[in-house]
């Protein structure tokens, strides 16, 4: 039988001198280049993945900030409704609309549903606050003035937090479309996120509440 040649690494281990051919040198160089490219791609992928995680966490934190302020608004509304009821009890339709809108907003889930429900609530609150123009005693009530002032402050904070949230969502959505993240974003569950959109009620939301004492 024909004897098989002894591998190069075996000769080296046995102490035999060996000089690599040009083909072997080229093959080794190509192998190292391939390994280097793979390492670079892996590092790029890890960097992109970590960036997406950071951007996703930023979106989550921004929405949590909005949620805290929305809950503060929800907690304020019952006192506001009771105060208005004391002077305009027969405005049952407006009062009921606010209560229903508040309940819907409290049960909404996710930025899209929450935004839609909160927009409805803002519209109902606008109508409730507007009643003060028709009831001078209500408008002059100290408790109503304080509640309306607190509501106005919350609306401003919510608007600022909403802008920060939408900026975070925009950066995240852009991030998952850029290379190399676009190659694996969907595979790891990084999908597009919804904006906290004011939609058609933008004017109503930005105008709530507007009460001058």
One Martini backbone bead per residue (centre of mass of N, CA, C, O) as a GRO file, in nm:
protein
  213
    1UNK     BB    1   0.100   0.034   0.015
    2UNK     BB    2   0.045   0.370   0.021
    3UNK     BB    3   0.188   0.619   0.180
    4UNK     BB    4   0.104   0.872   0.381
    5UNK     BB    5   0.146   1.184   0.441
    6UNK     BB    6   0.276   1.385   0.669
    7UNK     BB    7   0.178   1.623   0.844
    8UNK     BB    8   0.300   1.931   0.916
    9UNK     BB    9   0.243   1.947   1.225
   10UNK     BB   10   0.384   1.676   1.285
   11UNK     BB   11   0.666   1.758   1.193
   12UNK     BB   12   0.693   1.992   1.391
   13UNK     BB   13   0.664   1.817   1.649
   14UNK     BB   14   0.920   1.630   1.558
   15UNK     BB   15   1.140   1.852   1.436
   16UNK     BB   16   1.089   1.909   1.146
   17UNK     BB   17   1.169   2.074   0.887
   18UNK     BB   18   0.970   2.346   0.732
   19UNK     BB   19   0.858   2.488   0.425
   20UNK     BB   20   0.640   2.702   0.302
   21UNK     BB   21   0.441   2.753   0.060
   22UNK     BB   22   0.270   2.981  -0.125
   23UNK     BB   23  -0.005   2.843  -0.095
   24UNK     BB   24   0.001   2.818   0.214
   25UNK     BB   25   0.035   3.118   0.277
   26UNK     BB   26  -0.223   3.208   0.136
   27UNK     BB   27  -0.420   3.036   0.300
   28UNK     BB   28  -0.350   3.157   0.576
   29UNK     BB   29  -0.414   3.451   0.509
   30UNK     BB   30  -0.707   3.406   0.429
   31UNK     BB   31  -0.800   3.291   0.699
   32UNK     BB   32  -0.734   3.541   0.872
   33UNK     BB   33  -0.915   3.736   0.718
   34UNK     BB   34  -1.180   3.592   0.769
   35UNK     BB   35  -1.166   3.602   1.075
   36UNK     BB   36  -1.146   3.912   1.095
   37UNK     BB   37  -1.419   3.974   0.959
   38UNK     BB   38  -1.595   3.817   1.158
   39UNK     BB   39  -1.516   3.974   1.410
   40UNK     BB   40  -1.611   4.250   1.309
   41UNK     BB   41  -1.908   4.173   1.261
   42UNK     BB   42  -1.968   4.089   1.552
   43UNK     BB   43  -1.902   4.364   1.680
   44UNK     BB   44  -2.111   4.523   1.521
   45UNK     BB   45  -2.357   4.359   1.615
   46UNK     BB   46  -2.324   4.411   1.918
   47UNK     BB   47  -2.338   4.717   1.901
   48UNK     BB   48  -2.620   4.731   1.770
   49UNK     BB   49  -2.773   4.575   1.986
   50UNK     BB   50  -2.706   4.761   2.228
   51UNK     BB   51  -2.836   5.011   2.103
   52UNK     BB   52  -3.125   4.900   2.084
   53UNK     BB   53  -3.159   4.852   2.383
   54UNK     BB   54  -3.123   5.147   2.468
   55UNK     BB   55  -3.353   5.267   2.294
   56UNK     BB   56  -3.581   5.093   2.415
   57UNK     BB   57  -3.545   5.191   2.710
   58UNK     BB   58  -3.600   5.489   2.649
   59UNK     BB   59  -3.891   5.450   2.559
   60UNK     BB   60  -3.995   5.320   2.820
   61UNK     BB   61  -3.926   5.560   3.007
   62UNK     BB   62  -4.089   5.776   2.859
   63UNK     BB   63  -4.365   5.636   2.900
   64UNK     BB   64  -4.356   5.627   3.208
   65UNK     BB   65  -4.366   5.933   3.245
   66UNK     BB   66  -4.642   5.970   3.116
   67UNK     BB   67  -4.802   5.775   3.299
   68UNK     BB   68  -4.769   5.933   3.561
   69UNK     BB   69  -4.914   6.194   3.462
   70UNK     BB   70  -5.182   6.062   3.383
   71UNK     BB   71  -5.252   5.961   3.668
   72UNK     BB   72  -5.268   6.240   3.792
   73UNK     BB   73  -5.504   6.328   3.617
   74UNK     BB   74  -5.702   6.107   3.702
   75UNK     BB   75  -5.701   6.191   4.009
   76UNK     BB   76  -5.817   6.488   3.958
   77UNK     BB   77  -6.100   6.461   3.818
   78UNK     BB   78  -6.309   6.396   4.043
   79UNK     BB   79  -6.282   6.672   4.187
   80UNK     BB   80  -6.364   6.841   3.942
   81UNK     BB   81  -6.644   6.719   3.898
   82UNK     BB   82  -6.759   6.785   4.181
   83UNK     BB   83  -6.726   7.089   4.161
   84UNK     BB   84  -6.903   7.132   3.909
   85UNK     BB   85  -7.162   6.995   4.018
   86UNK     BB   86  -7.222   7.220   4.238
   87UNK     BB   87  -7.296   7.434   3.978
   88UNK     BB   88  -7.359   7.197   3.726
   89UNK     BB   89  -7.563   6.942   3.750
   90UNK     BB   90  -7.728   6.962   3.464
   91UNK     BB   91  -7.444   6.878   3.315
   92UNK     BB   92  -7.449   6.562   3.261
   93UNK     BB   93  -7.318   6.503   2.986
   94UNK     BB   94  -7.035   6.625   3.044
   95UNK     BB   95  -6.972   6.461   3.300
   96UNK     BB   96  -7.001   6.176   3.174
   97UNK     BB   97  -6.784   6.206   2.956
   98UNK     BB   98  -6.546   6.229   3.150
   99UNK     BB   99  -6.581   5.961   3.301
  100UNK     BB  100  -6.565   5.775   3.053
  101UNK     BB  101  -6.289   5.875   2.948
  102UNK     BB  102  -6.131   5.798   3.200
  103UNK     BB  103  -6.188   5.494   3.200
  104UNK     BB  104  -6.066   5.442   2.919
  105UNK     BB  105  -5.778   5.549   2.983
  106UNK     BB  106  -5.716   5.348   3.223
  107UNK     BB  107  -5.753   5.080   3.018
  108UNK     BB  108  -5.534   5.143   2.840
  109UNK     BB  109  -5.294   5.005   2.596
  110UNK     BB  110  -5.047   5.149   2.491
  111UNK     BB  111  -4.964   5.418   2.304
  112UNK     BB  112  -5.200   5.416   2.101
  113UNK     BB  113  -5.443   5.383   2.298
  114UNK     BB  114  -5.370   5.603   2.497
  115UNK     BB  115  -5.374   5.842   2.304
  116UNK     BB  116  -5.669   5.816   2.215
  117UNK     BB  117  -5.798   5.831   2.500
  118UNK     BB  118  -5.665   6.101   2.589
  119UNK     BB  119  -5.792   6.272   2.369
  120UNK     BB  120  -6.082   6.233   2.463
  121UNK     BB  121  -6.036   6.348   2.745
  122UNK     BB  122  -5.944   6.630   2.660
  123UNK     BB  123  -6.207   6.708   2.521
  124UNK     BB  124  -6.389   6.677   2.773
  125UNK     BB  125  -6.234   6.880   2.951
  126UNK     BB  126  -6.277   7.128   2.777
  127UNK     BB  127  -6.586   7.135   2.825
  128UNK     BB  128  -6.576   7.154   3.132
  129UNK     BB  129  -6.411   7.417   3.157
  130UNK     BB  130  -6.610   7.594   2.981
  131UNK     BB  131  -6.839   7.621   3.198
  132UNK     BB  132  -6.717   7.864   3.361
  133UNK     BB  133  -6.829   8.086   3.163
  134UNK     BB  134  -7.143   8.020   3.256
  135UNK     BB  135  -7.020   8.011   3.572
  136UNK     BB  136  -6.911   8.240   3.787
  137UNK     BB  137  -6.900   8.082   4.056
  138UNK     BB  138  -6.714   7.861   3.953
  139UNK     BB  139  -6.479   8.045   3.858
  140UNK     BB  140  -6.447   8.165   4.168
  141UNK     BB  141  -6.363   7.906   4.276
  142UNK     BB  142  -6.092   7.797   4.451
  143UNK     BB  143  -6.089   7.494   4.383
  144UNK     BB  144  -6.117   7.523   4.078
  145UNK     BB  145  -5.864   7.690   4.034
  146UNK     BB  146  -5.663   7.483   4.139
  147UNK     BB  147  -5.739   7.244   3.952
  148UNK     BB  148  -5.694   7.395   3.685
  149UNK     BB  149  -5.395   7.455   3.739
  150UNK     BB  150  -5.301   7.160   3.768
  151UNK     BB  151  -5.399   7.070   3.489
  152UNK     BB  152  -5.226   7.262   3.324
  153UNK     BB  153  -4.954   7.159   3.427
  154UNK     BB  154  -4.993   6.866   3.328
  155UNK     BB  155  -5.026   6.928   3.028
  156UNK     BB  156  -4.741   7.042   2.991
  157UNK     BB  157  -4.588   6.785   3.083
  158UNK     BB  158  -4.712   6.591   2.877
  159UNK     BB  159  -4.616   6.739   2.623
  160UNK     BB  160  -4.312   6.713   2.686
  161UNK     BB  161  -4.307   6.400   2.714
  162UNK     BB  162  -4.416   6.339   2.433
  163UNK     BB  163  -4.181   6.458   2.274
  164UNK     BB  164  -3.964   6.273   2.396
  165UNK     BB  165  -4.092   6.007   2.310
  166UNK     BB  166  -4.099   6.059   2.000
  167UNK     BB  167  -3.795   6.090   1.973
  168UNK     BB  168  -3.726   5.804   2.073
  169UNK     BB  169  -3.888   5.654   1.856
  170UNK     BB  170  -3.745   5.770   1.609
  171UNK     BB  171  -3.463   5.662   1.680
  172UNK     BB  172  -3.541   5.365   1.694
  173UNK     BB  173  -3.671   5.326   1.410
  174UNK     BB  174  -3.408   5.404   1.267
  175UNK     BB  175  -3.217   5.189   1.393
  176UNK     BB  176  -3.370   4.926   1.267
  177UNK     BB  177  -3.293   5.034   0.955
  178UNK     BB  178  -3.003   5.011   1.005
  179UNK     BB  179  -2.687   4.936   0.949
  180UNK     BB  180  -2.679   4.612   1.078
  181UNK     BB  181  -2.958   4.591   1.231
  182UNK     BB  182  -3.156   4.508   0.995
  183UNK     BB  183  -3.062   4.198   0.986
  184UNK     BB  184  -3.171   4.134   1.321
  185UNK     BB  185  -3.404   4.284   1.460
  186UNK     BB  186  -3.650   4.093   1.412
  187UNK     BB  187  -3.522   3.835   1.540
  188UNK     BB  188  -3.503   4.005   1.838
  189UNK     BB  189  -3.779   4.198   1.855
  190UNK     BB  190  -3.726   4.461   1.676
  191UNK     BB  191  -3.985   4.682   1.647
  192UNK     BB  192  -4.201   4.899   1.577
  193UNK     BB  193  -4.309   5.203   1.720
  194UNK     BB  194  -4.537   5.404   1.863
  195UNK     BB  195  -4.676   5.697   1.869
  196UNK     BB  196  -4.780   5.989   2.048
  197UNK     BB  197  -5.064   6.076   1.899
  198UNK     BB  198  -5.294   6.343   1.846
  199UNK     BB  199  -5.414   6.395   1.586
  200UNK     BB  200  -5.725   6.548   1.542
  201UNK     BB  201  -5.696   6.665   1.863
  202UNK     BB  202  -5.466   6.875   1.887
  203UNK     BB  203  -5.617   7.141   1.952
  204UNK     BB  204  -5.762   7.044   2.208
  205UNK     BB  205  -5.514   6.964   2.375
  206UNK     BB  206  -5.359   7.243   2.360
  207UNK     BB  207  -5.632   7.393   2.498
  208UNK     BB  208  -5.587   7.229   2.765
  209UNK     BB  209  -5.653   7.447   2.973
  210UNK     BB  210  -5.858   7.770   2.936
  211UNK     BB  211  -5.839   7.974   3.217
  212UNK     BB  212  -5.958   8.292   3.323
  213UNK     BB  213  -5.944   8.498   3.631
   0.00000   0.00000   0.00000
